[in-house]
PDB file of C-alpha atoms in Angstrom:
ATOM      1  CA  UNK A   1      45.045  11.210   5.791  1.00 46.00           C
ATOM      2  CA  UNK A   2      42.291  13.605   4.565  1.00 45.00           C
ATOM      3  CA  UNK A   3      42.983  12.672   0.953  1.00 48.00           C
ATOM      4  CA  UNK A   4      42.810   8.957   1.774  1.00 50.00           C
ATOM      5  CA  UNK A   5      39.431   9.420   3.581  1.00 45.00           C
ATOM      6  CA  UNK A   6      38.053  11.431   0.670  1.00 42.00           C
ATOM      7  CA  UNK A   7      39.090   8.675  -1.735  1.00 44.00           C
ATOM      8  CA  UNK A   8      37.415   6.034   0.359  1.00 43.00           C
ATOM      9  CA  UNK A   9      34.151   8.061   0.619  1.00 43.00           C
ATOM     10  CA  UNK A  10      34.070   8.669  -3.120  1.00 44.00           C
ATOM     11  CA  UNK A  11      34.570   4.962  -3.752  1.00 45.00           C
ATOM     12  CA  UNK A  12      31.684   4.076  -1.439  1.00 43.00           C
ATOM     13  CA  UNK A  13      29.380   6.596  -3.165  1.00 42.00           C
ATOM     14  CA  UNK A  14      30.317   5.214  -6.571  1.00 43.00           C
ATOM     15  CA  UNK A  15      29.545   1.632  -5.447  1.00 40.00           C
ATOM     16  CA  UNK A  16      26.145   2.751  -4.096  1.00 42.00           C
ATOM     17  CA  UNK A  17      25.336   4.588  -7.307  1.00 42.00           C
ATOM     18  CA  UNK A  18      26.103   1.514  -9.400  1.00 47.00           C
ATOM     19  CA  UNK A  19      23.552  -0.471  -7.370  1.00 56.00           C
ATOM     20  CA  UNK A  20      20.743   2.037  -7.714  1.00 68.00           C
ATOM     21  CA  UNK A  21      19.093   2.438 -11.109  1.00 96.00           C
ATOM     22  CA  UNK A  22      15.994   4.295 -12.219  1.00 98.00           C
ATOM     23  CA  UNK A  23      13.724   2.733 -14.827  1.00 99.00           C
ATOM     24  CA  UNK A  24      10.566   4.106 -16.424  1.00 99.00           C
ATOM     25  CA  UNK A  25       7.125   3.037 -17.603  1.00 99.00           C
ATOM     26  CA  UNK A  26       4.881   5.063 -19.939  1.00 99.00           C
ATOM     27  CA  UNK A  27       1.450   4.420 -21.569  1.00 98.00           C
ATOM     28  CA  UNK A  28       3.239   5.009 -24.883  1.00 98.00           C
ATOM     29  CA  UNK A  29       6.224   2.790 -24.065  1.00 99.00           C
ATOM     30  CA  UNK A  30       7.107  -0.728 -25.224  1.00 99.00           C
ATOM     31  CA  UNK A  31       8.256  -3.803 -23.324  1.00 99.00           C
ATOM     32  CA  UNK A  32      10.911  -4.278 -26.027  1.00 99.00           C
ATOM     33  CA  UNK A  33      12.557  -1.063 -24.831  1.00 99.00           C
ATOM     34  CA  UNK A  34      15.332  -0.945 -22.223  1.00 98.00           C
ATOM     35  CA  UNK A  35      13.283   0.916 -19.589  1.00 98.00           C
ATOM     36  CA  UNK A  36      15.370   4.107 -19.708  1.00 98.00           C
ATOM     37  CA  UNK A  37      13.840   7.574 -19.475  1.00 98.00           C
ATOM     38  CA  UNK A  38      14.054   7.858 -23.283  1.00 98.00           C
ATOM     39  CA  UNK A  39      12.889   4.291 -23.967  1.00 98.00           C
ATOM     40  CA  UNK A  40      10.366   3.386 -21.261  1.00 99.00           C
ATOM     41  CA  UNK A  41       8.514   0.096 -20.862  1.00 99.00           C
ATOM     42  CA  UNK A  42       4.796  -0.187 -21.403  1.00 99.00           C
ATOM     43  CA  UNK A  43       3.584  -2.294 -18.495  1.00 99.00           C
ATOM     44  CA  UNK A  44       4.189  -1.771 -14.773  1.00 99.00           C
ATOM     45  CA  UNK A  45       4.329  -5.483 -13.934  1.00 99.00           C
ATOM     46  CA  UNK A  46       6.789  -6.105 -16.701  1.00 99.00           C
ATOM     47  CA  UNK A  47       8.989  -3.320 -15.411  1.00 99.00           C
ATOM     48  CA  UNK A  48       8.836  -4.564 -11.769  1.00 99.00           C
ATOM     49  CA  UNK A  49       9.848  -8.022 -12.871  1.00 99.00           C
ATOM     50  CA  UNK A  50      13.049  -6.625 -14.422  1.00 98.00           C
ATOM     51  CA  UNK A  51      14.195  -4.883 -11.222  1.00 98.00           C
ATOM     52  CA  UNK A  52      16.908  -5.763  -8.805  1.00 98.00           C
ATOM     53  CA  UNK A  53      17.264  -4.672  -5.185  1.00 98.00           C
ATOM     54  CA  UNK A  54      17.984  -0.927  -5.049  1.00 98.00           C
ATOM     55  CA  UNK A  55      16.136  -0.110  -8.281  1.00 98.00           C
ATOM     56  CA  UNK A  56      13.272   2.365  -8.682  1.00 99.00           C
ATOM     57  CA  UNK A  57      10.446   2.099 -11.256  1.00 99.00           C
ATOM     58  CA  UNK A  58       9.074   5.527 -12.204  1.00 99.00           C
ATOM     59  CA  UNK A  59       5.620   5.819 -13.753  1.00 99.00           C
ATOM     60  CA  UNK A  60       4.772   8.568 -16.217  1.00 99.00           C
ATOM     61  CA  UNK A  61       1.375  10.283 -16.352  1.00 99.00           C
ATOM     62  CA  UNK A  62      -1.352   8.134 -17.757  1.00 99.00           C
ATOM     63  CA  UNK A  63      -3.872   5.415 -16.885  1.00 99.00           C
ATOM     64  CA  UNK A  64      -2.697   1.821 -16.465  1.00 99.00           C
ATOM     65  CA  UNK A  65      -5.168  -1.048 -16.293  1.00 98.00           C
ATOM     66  CA  UNK A  66      -3.224  -3.872 -14.680  1.00 97.00           C
ATOM     67  CA  UNK A  67      -2.971  -5.754 -11.408  1.00 97.00           C
ATOM     68  CA  UNK A  68       0.386  -5.258  -9.609  1.00 98.00           C
ATOM     69  CA  UNK A  69       2.216  -7.913  -7.591  1.00 98.00           C
ATOM     70  CA  UNK A  70       5.480  -6.832  -5.988  1.00 99.00           C
ATOM     71  CA  UNK A  71       8.051  -9.476  -7.002  1.00 98.00           C
ATOM     72  CA  UNK A  72      11.049  -8.858  -4.746  1.00 96.00           C
ATOM     73  CA  UNK A  73      12.873  -6.983  -2.017  1.00 98.00           C
ATOM     74  CA  UNK A  74      14.477  -3.561  -1.976  1.00 98.00           C
ATOM     75  CA  UNK A  75      12.579  -1.793  -4.768  1.00 98.00           C
ATOM     76  CA  UNK A  76      10.579   1.434  -5.144  1.00 99.00           C
ATOM     77  CA  UNK A  77       7.427   1.950  -7.227  1.00 99.00           C
ATOM     78  CA  UNK A  78       6.626   5.597  -7.634  1.00 99.00           C
ATOM     79  CA  UNK A  79       5.459   8.411  -9.865  1.00 99.00           C
ATOM     80  CA  UNK A  80       8.033   9.964 -12.076  1.00 99.00           C
ATOM     81  CA  UNK A  81       8.708  13.410 -10.549  1.00 98.00           C
ATOM     82  CA  UNK A  82       5.996  15.815 -11.629  1.00 98.00           C
ATOM     83  CA  UNK A  83       3.804  13.032 -13.095  1.00 99.00           C
ATOM     84  CA  UNK A  84       0.441  11.715 -11.964  1.00 99.00           C
ATOM     85  CA  UNK A  85       0.011   8.002 -12.872  1.00 99.00           C
ATOM     86  CA  UNK A  86      -3.281   6.188 -12.238  1.00 99.00           C
ATOM     87  CA  UNK A  87      -3.839   2.437 -11.879  1.00 99.00           C
ATOM     88  CA  UNK A  88      -7.463   1.810 -12.809  1.00 98.00           C
ATOM     89  CA  UNK A  89      -9.216  -1.467 -12.129  1.00 97.00           C
ATOM     90  CA  UNK A  90     -12.231  -0.884 -14.360  1.00 96.00           C
ATOM     91  CA  UNK A  91     -13.447  -4.085 -15.904  1.00 92.00           C
ATOM     92  CA  UNK A  92     -11.620  -6.480 -13.597  1.00 91.00           C
ATOM     93  CA  UNK A  93     -13.244  -9.592 -12.277  1.00 84.00           C
ATOM     94  CA  UNK A  94     -12.071 -11.840  -9.422  1.00 79.00           C
ATOM     95  CA  UNK A  95      -8.704 -10.141  -8.800  1.00 76.00           C
ATOM     96  CA  UNK A  96      -9.598  -8.389  -5.500  1.00 88.00           C
ATOM     97  CA  UNK A  97      -6.530  -6.140  -4.901  1.00 97.00           C
ATOM     98  CA  UNK A  98      -4.951  -3.559  -7.222  1.00 98.00           C
ATOM     99  CA  UNK A  99      -1.516  -3.817  -5.518  1.00 99.00           C
ATOM    100  CA  UNK A 100      -0.342  -6.958  -3.674  1.00 98.00           C
ATOM    101  CA  UNK A 101       2.638  -6.844  -1.354  1.00 99.00           C
ATOM    102  CA  UNK A 102       3.352 -10.315   0.058  1.00 98.00           C
ATOM    103  CA  UNK A 103       6.522 -11.665   1.681  1.00 98.00           C
ATOM    104  CA  UNK A 104       8.831  -8.833   0.646  1.00 98.00           C
ATOM    105  CA  UNK A 105      11.012  -6.400   2.566  1.00 98.00           C
ATOM    106  CA  UNK A 106      12.266  -2.810   1.964  1.00 99.00           C
ATOM    107  CA  UNK A 107       9.587  -1.843  -0.520  1.00 99.00           C
ATOM    108  CA  UNK A 108       8.093   1.585  -1.058  1.00 99.00           C
ATOM    109  CA  UNK A 109       5.072   2.703  -3.136  1.00 99.00           C
ATOM    110  CA  UNK A 110       4.921   6.466  -3.542  1.00 99.00           C
ATOM    111  CA  UNK A 111       2.710   8.969  -5.374  1.00 99.00           C
ATOM    112  CA  UNK A 112       0.307   6.709  -7.300  1.00 99.00           C
ATOM    113  CA  UNK A 113      -3.446   6.925  -7.636  1.00 99.00           C
ATOM    114  CA  UNK A 114      -5.498   3.690  -7.428  1.00 99.00           C
ATOM    115  CA  UNK A 115      -9.160   3.662  -8.428  1.00 98.00           C
ATOM    116  CA  UNK A 116     -12.286   1.846  -9.545  1.00 98.00           C
ATOM    117  CA  UNK A 117     -11.853  -1.584  -7.969  1.00 98.00           C
ATOM    118  CA  UNK A 118     -15.464  -2.774  -7.699  1.00 96.00           C
ATOM    119  CA  UNK A 119     -16.153  -6.337  -6.650  1.00 96.00           C
ATOM    120  CA  UNK A 120     -16.623  -8.461  -3.522  1.00 94.00           C
ATOM    121  CA  UNK A 121     -13.621  -8.106  -1.216  1.00 96.00           C
ATOM    122  CA  UNK A 122     -12.106  -5.382  -3.400  1.00 97.00           C
ATOM    123  CA  UNK A 123      -8.836  -3.863  -2.062  1.00 98.00           C
ATOM    124  CA  UNK A 124      -6.667  -0.985  -3.055  1.00 98.00           C
ATOM    125  CA  UNK A 125      -3.382  -2.171  -1.457  1.00 99.00           C
ATOM    126  CA  UNK A 126      -2.880  -5.337   0.546  1.00 99.00           C
ATOM    127  CA  UNK A 127       0.207  -6.169   2.609  1.00 99.00           C
ATOM    128  CA  UNK A 128       0.475  -9.663   3.974  1.00 97.00           C
ATOM    129  CA  UNK A 129       2.400 -12.577   5.356  1.00 95.00           C
ATOM    130  CA  UNK A 130       6.037 -11.897   6.267  1.00 95.00           C
ATOM    131  CA  UNK A 131       6.962  -8.356   5.355  1.00 98.00           C
ATOM    132  CA  UNK A 132       9.392  -5.826   6.857  1.00 98.00           C
ATOM    133  CA  UNK A 133      10.129  -2.181   6.096  1.00 99.00           C
ATOM    134  CA  UNK A 134       7.069  -1.458   3.900  1.00 99.00           C
ATOM    135  CA  UNK A 135       6.192   2.169   3.134  1.00 99.00           C
ATOM    136  CA  UNK A 136       2.986   3.362   1.440  1.00 99.00           C
ATOM    137  CA  UNK A 137       3.037   7.140   0.996  1.00 99.00           C
ATOM    138  CA  UNK A 138       1.509   9.966  -1.061  1.00 99.00           C
ATOM    139  CA  UNK A 139      -1.011   7.682  -2.714  1.00 99.00           C
ATOM    140  CA  UNK A 140      -4.604   8.527  -3.571  1.00 99.00           C
ATOM    141  CA  UNK A 141      -7.100   5.655  -3.296  1.00 99.00           C
ATOM    142  CA  UNK A 142     -10.762   5.989  -4.175  1.00 99.00           C
ATOM    143  CA  UNK A 143     -13.819   4.208  -5.499  1.00 98.00           C
ATOM    144  CA  UNK A 144     -13.070   0.889  -3.924  1.00 98.00           C
ATOM    145  CA  UNK A 145     -16.502  -0.779  -3.541  1.00 96.00           C
ATOM    146  CA  UNK A 146     -17.774  -4.229  -2.584  1.00 96.00           C
ATOM    147  CA  UNK A 147     -20.523  -3.847  -5.172  1.00 95.00           C
ATOM    148  CA  UNK A 148     -21.379  -1.769  -8.208  1.00 93.00           C
ATOM    149  CA  UNK A 149     -24.887  -1.146  -6.865  1.00 93.00           C
ATOM    150  CA  UNK A 150     -25.007   1.356  -4.024  1.00 90.00           C
ATOM    151  CA  UNK A 151     -28.407  -0.064  -2.978  1.00 89.00           C
ATOM    152  CA  UNK A 152     -27.113  -3.657  -2.461  1.00 92.00           C
ATOM    153  CA  UNK A 153     -27.740  -4.955   1.052  1.00 92.00           C
ATOM    154  CA  UNK A 154     -24.847  -4.992   3.500  1.00 94.00           C
ATOM    155  CA  UNK A 155     -23.921  -8.024   5.596  1.00 92.00           C
ATOM    156  CA  UNK A 156     -20.826  -9.097   7.537  1.00 88.00           C
ATOM    157  CA  UNK A 157     -19.750 -10.846   4.370  1.00 90.00           C
ATOM    158  CA  UNK A 158     -19.805  -7.715   2.151  1.00 94.00           C
ATOM    159  CA  UNK A 159     -16.420  -6.064   2.443  1.00 96.00           C
ATOM    160  CA  UNK A 160     -13.937  -3.851   0.663  1.00 97.00           C
ATOM    161  CA  UNK A 161     -10.752  -2.171   1.920  1.00 98.00           C
ATOM    162  CA  UNK A 162      -8.632   0.774   0.858  1.00 98.00           C
ATOM    163  CA  UNK A 163      -5.366  -0.295   2.485  1.00 99.00           C
ATOM    164  CA  UNK A 164      -5.279  -3.557   4.509  1.00 98.00           C
ATOM    165  CA  UNK A 165      -2.308  -5.079   6.326  1.00 99.00           C
ATOM    166  CA  UNK A 166      -2.648  -8.686   7.396  1.00 98.00           C
ATOM    167  CA  UNK A 167      -0.017 -10.071   9.763  1.00 98.00           C
ATOM    168  CA  UNK A 168      -0.807 -13.737   9.084  1.00 97.00           C
ATOM    169  CA  UNK A 169       2.478 -15.370  10.133  1.00 96.00           C
ATOM    170  CA  UNK A 170       2.422 -17.047  13.506  1.00 96.00           C
ATOM    171  CA  UNK A 171       6.015 -16.191  14.404  1.00 96.00           C
ATOM    172  CA  UNK A 172       7.389 -13.482  12.090  1.00 97.00           C
ATOM    173  CA  UNK A 173       5.761 -10.101  12.579  1.00 98.00           C
ATOM    174  CA  UNK A 174       5.300  -7.443   9.964  1.00 99.00           C
ATOM    175  CA  UNK A 175       7.623  -4.757  11.282  1.00 98.00           C
ATOM    176  CA  UNK A 176       8.478  -1.118  10.442  1.00 99.00           C
ATOM    177  CA  UNK A 177       5.297  -0.517   8.464  1.00 99.00           C
ATOM    178  CA  UNK A 178       4.747   3.083   7.402  1.00 99.00           C
ATOM    179  CA  UNK A 179       1.457   4.424   5.949  1.00 99.00           C
ATOM    180  CA  UNK A 180       2.041   8.126   5.458  1.00 99.00           C
ATOM    181  CA  UNK A 181       0.355  11.104   3.733  1.00 99.00           C
ATOM    182  CA  UNK A 182      -2.175   9.148   1.694  1.00 99.00           C
ATOM    183  CA  UNK A 183      -5.750  10.153   0.820  1.00 99.00           C
ATOM    184  CA  UNK A 184      -8.612   7.701   0.723  1.00 99.00           C
ATOM    185  CA  UNK A 185     -12.192   8.599  -0.156  1.00 99.00           C
ATOM    186  CA  UNK A 186     -15.484   7.623  -1.804  1.00 98.00           C
ATOM    187  CA  UNK A 187     -15.366   3.933  -0.859  1.00 98.00           C
ATOM    188  CA  UNK A 188     -18.255   1.624  -0.008  1.00 97.00           C
ATOM    189  CA  UNK A 189     -16.567  -0.798   2.369  1.00 97.00           C
ATOM    190  CA  UNK A 190     -19.383  -2.848   3.826  1.00 96.00           C
ATOM    191  CA  UNK A 191     -18.137  -4.060   7.266  1.00 94.00           C
ATOM    192  CA  UNK A 192     -14.483  -3.288   6.574  1.00 96.00           C
ATOM    193  CA  UNK A 193     -12.337  -0.123   6.927  1.00 97.00           C
ATOM    194  CA  UNK A 194     -10.485   2.550   4.985  1.00 98.00           C
ATOM    195  CA  UNK A 195      -7.058   1.743   6.419  1.00 99.00           C
ATOM    196  CA  UNK A 196      -6.697  -1.307   8.666  1.00 99.00           C
ATOM    197  CA  UNK A 197      -3.724  -2.956  10.417  1.00 99.00           C
ATOM    198  CA  UNK A 198      -4.650  -6.483  11.539  1.00 99.00           C
ATOM    199  CA  UNK A 199      -2.938  -9.391  13.233  1.00 98.00           C
ATOM    200  CA  UNK A 200       0.765  -9.951  13.787  1.00 98.00           C
ATOM    201  CA  UNK A 201       2.075  -6.446  13.096  1.00 99.00           C
ATOM    202  CA  UNK A 202       4.639  -5.160  15.574  1.00 99.00           C
ATOM    203  CA  UNK A 203       5.929  -1.612  15.016  1.00 99.00           C
ATOM    204  CA  UNK A 204       4.109   0.745  12.671  1.00 99.00           C
ATOM    205  CA  UNK A 205       3.391   4.392  11.908  1.00 99.00           C
ATOM    206  CA  UNK A 206       0.132   5.698  10.362  1.00 99.00           C
ATOM    207  CA  UNK A 207       0.472   9.440  10.006  1.00 99.00           C
ATOM    208  CA  UNK A 208      -0.665  12.390   7.972  1.00 99.00           C
ATOM    209  CA  UNK A 209      -3.436  10.504   6.108  1.00 99.00           C
ATOM    210  CA  UNK A 210      -6.733  12.000   4.963  1.00 99.00           C
ATOM    211  CA  UNK A 211      -9.701   9.529   5.049  1.00 99.00           C
ATOM    212  CA  UNK A 212     -13.169  10.776   4.244  1.00 99.00           C
ATOM    213  CA  UNK A 213     -16.517  10.002   2.666  1.00 98.00           C
ATOM    214  CA  UNK A 214     -16.464   6.244   3.209  1.00 98.00           C
ATOM    215  CA  UNK A 215     -19.144   3.979   4.562  1.00 96.00           C
ATOM    216  CA  UNK A 216     -17.420   2.611   7.667  1.00 96.00           C
ATOM    217  CA  UNK A 217     -14.452   3.086   9.948  1.00 97.00           C
ATOM    218  CA  UNK A 218     -11.619   5.318   8.797  1.00 98.00           C
ATOM    219  CA  UNK A 219      -8.564   3.834  10.598  1.00 99.00           C
ATOM    220  CA  UNK A 220      -8.697   0.532  12.475  1.00 98.00           C
ATOM    221  CA  UNK A 221      -6.065  -1.345  14.478  1.00 99.00           C
ATOM    222  CA  UNK A 222      -7.229  -4.904  15.015  1.00 98.00           C
ATOM    223  CA  UNK A 223      -6.508  -7.923  17.128  1.00 98.00           C
ATOM    224  CA  UNK A 224      -7.875 -11.391  17.868  1.00 98.00           C
ATOM    225  CA  UNK A 225      -9.660 -12.078  14.587  1.00 97.00           C
ATOM    226  CA  UNK A 226      -7.567 -15.248  14.036  1.00 97.00           C
ATOM    227  CA  UNK A 227      -5.510 -13.429  11.438  1.00 97.00           C
ATOM    228  CA  UNK A 228      -2.335 -14.942  13.002  1.00 97.00           C
ATOM    229  CA  UNK A 229      -2.423 -18.573  14.086  1.00 97.00           C
ATOM    230  CA  UNK A 230      -0.506 -17.648  17.270  1.00 97.00           C
ATOM    231  CA  UNK A 231      -2.964 -15.965  19.648  1.00 97.00           C
ATOM    232  CA  UNK A 232      -0.246 -14.149  21.574  1.00 97.00           C
ATOM    233  CA  UNK A 233       0.825 -12.421  18.355  1.00 97.00           C
ATOM    234  CA  UNK A 234      -2.595 -11.876  16.902  1.00 98.00           C
ATOM    235  CA  UNK A 235      -2.839  -8.108  17.404  1.00 98.00           C
ATOM    236  CA  UNK A 236      -1.503  -4.914  15.866  1.00 99.00           C
ATOM    237  CA  UNK A 237       0.849  -3.408  18.462  1.00 99.00           C
ATOM    238  CA  UNK A 238       3.576  -0.814  19.185  1.00 99.00           C
ATOM    239  CA  UNK A 239       2.243   1.721  16.727  1.00 99.00           C
ATOM    240  CA  UNK A 240       2.208   5.501  16.367  1.00 99.00           C
ATOM    241  CA  UNK A 241      -0.927   7.049  14.887  1.00 99.00           C
ATOM    242  CA  UNK A 242      -0.639  10.809  14.443  1.00 99.00           C
ATOM    243  CA  UNK A 243      -1.756  13.838  12.478  1.00 99.00           C
ATOM    244  CA  UNK A 244      -4.434  11.967  10.539  1.00 99.00           C
ATOM    245  CA  UNK A 245      -7.708  13.582   9.434  1.00 99.00           C
ATOM    246  CA  UNK A 246     -10.916  11.594   9.140  1.00 98.00           C
ATOM    247  CA  UNK A 247     -14.440  12.804   8.423  1.00 98.00           C
ATOM    248  CA  UNK A 248     -17.709  11.406   7.056  1.00 97.00           C
ATOM    249  CA  UNK A 249     -16.686   7.837   7.939  1.00 97.00           C
ATOM    250  CA  UNK A 250     -20.291   6.900   8.530  1.00 93.00           C
ATOM    251  CA  UNK A 251     -22.182   3.650   8.537  1.00 90.00           C
ATOM    252  CA  UNK A 252     -25.980   3.171   8.808  1.00 87.00           C
ATOM    253  CA  UNK A 253     -25.610  -0.536   9.606  1.00 88.00           C
ATOM    254  CA  UNK A 254     -22.707  -0.731  12.111  1.00 83.00           C
ATOM    255  CA  UNK A 255     -20.830   1.298  14.728  1.00 82.00           C
ATOM    256  CA  UNK A 256     -18.344   3.393  12.827  1.00 88.00           C
ATOM    257  CA  UNK A 257     -15.819   6.087  13.623  1.00 90.00           C
ATOM    258  CA  UNK A 258     -12.779   7.946  12.484  1.00 96.00           C
ATOM    259  CA  UNK A 259     -10.181   5.951  14.461  1.00 97.00           C
ATOM    260  CA  UNK A 260     -10.895   2.623  16.169  1.00 96.00           C
ATOM    261  CA  UNK A 261      -8.584   0.390  18.210  1.00 97.00           C
ATOM    262  CA  UNK A 262     -10.253  -2.994  18.022  1.00 95.00           C
ATOM    263  CA  UNK A 263      -7.960  -5.397  19.838  1.00 97.00           C
ATOM    264  CA  UNK A 264      -4.659  -3.616  19.127  1.00 98.00           C
ATOM    265  CA  UNK A 265      -2.331  -2.658  21.992  1.00 98.00           C
ATOM    266  CA  UNK A 266       0.452  -0.256  22.863  1.00 99.00           C
ATOM    267  CA  UNK A 267      -0.652   2.244  20.261  1.00 99.00           C
ATOM    268  CA  UNK A 268      -0.098   6.014  20.672  1.00 99.00           C
ATOM    269  CA  UNK A 269      -2.727   8.216  19.033  1.00 98.00           C
ATOM    270  CA  UNK A 270      -2.079  11.911  18.753  1.00 97.00           C
TER     271      UNK A 270
END
């Protein structure tokens, strides 16, 4: 019996291993390569578009200048172990977010630096529509600004966001959202926030993040801004917010603070 059980377990492990593949991207790679560790691809988006559920795309150290749209379910985008990749938005116009996560499930982004997105409504990472099991962890996000000129006037229409989650579906909630161990700093956000969870989001954890030296609220959990078309679902809820550090989240033009619950409900903060 023991031998039979061992055989079954080994078979299951083998099946799982077949379905999980690591691929690689490098600034010195080529999209004609096969994406292996010895023959990495050049572009992140190209690599993502080749993945299947269960695959991981590992980024080598370097600076990548490209917008990222997550194409499917069950994938991981991360730094190659020991590497420090940067996605830099310098020179962009009209693209708003560096990383877009829309209508996908079981996705993780881990250990990537995002920087220099400077335009109206600039965003580091946006999560939206119908998403489940999304994890954003160990990322560094900085220099996300609504304008290149620090002296530009601020109105309710001047906004930028480090990480923003929009639960826009009327029925299907964003669930099992995890924003963990990220750092966000040096952002001019106008009337928006460093990390915000807004609308139809039911079940989330925001923990271990460091948010500092930004021009408005650090962490915000929002409801009733007509983000979701169903009023009863239009609020971030059932969340755990713990072990975060915020400082110098200061606005001269609006009420600001480190952590703000603005219409959310059933949220534990500790």
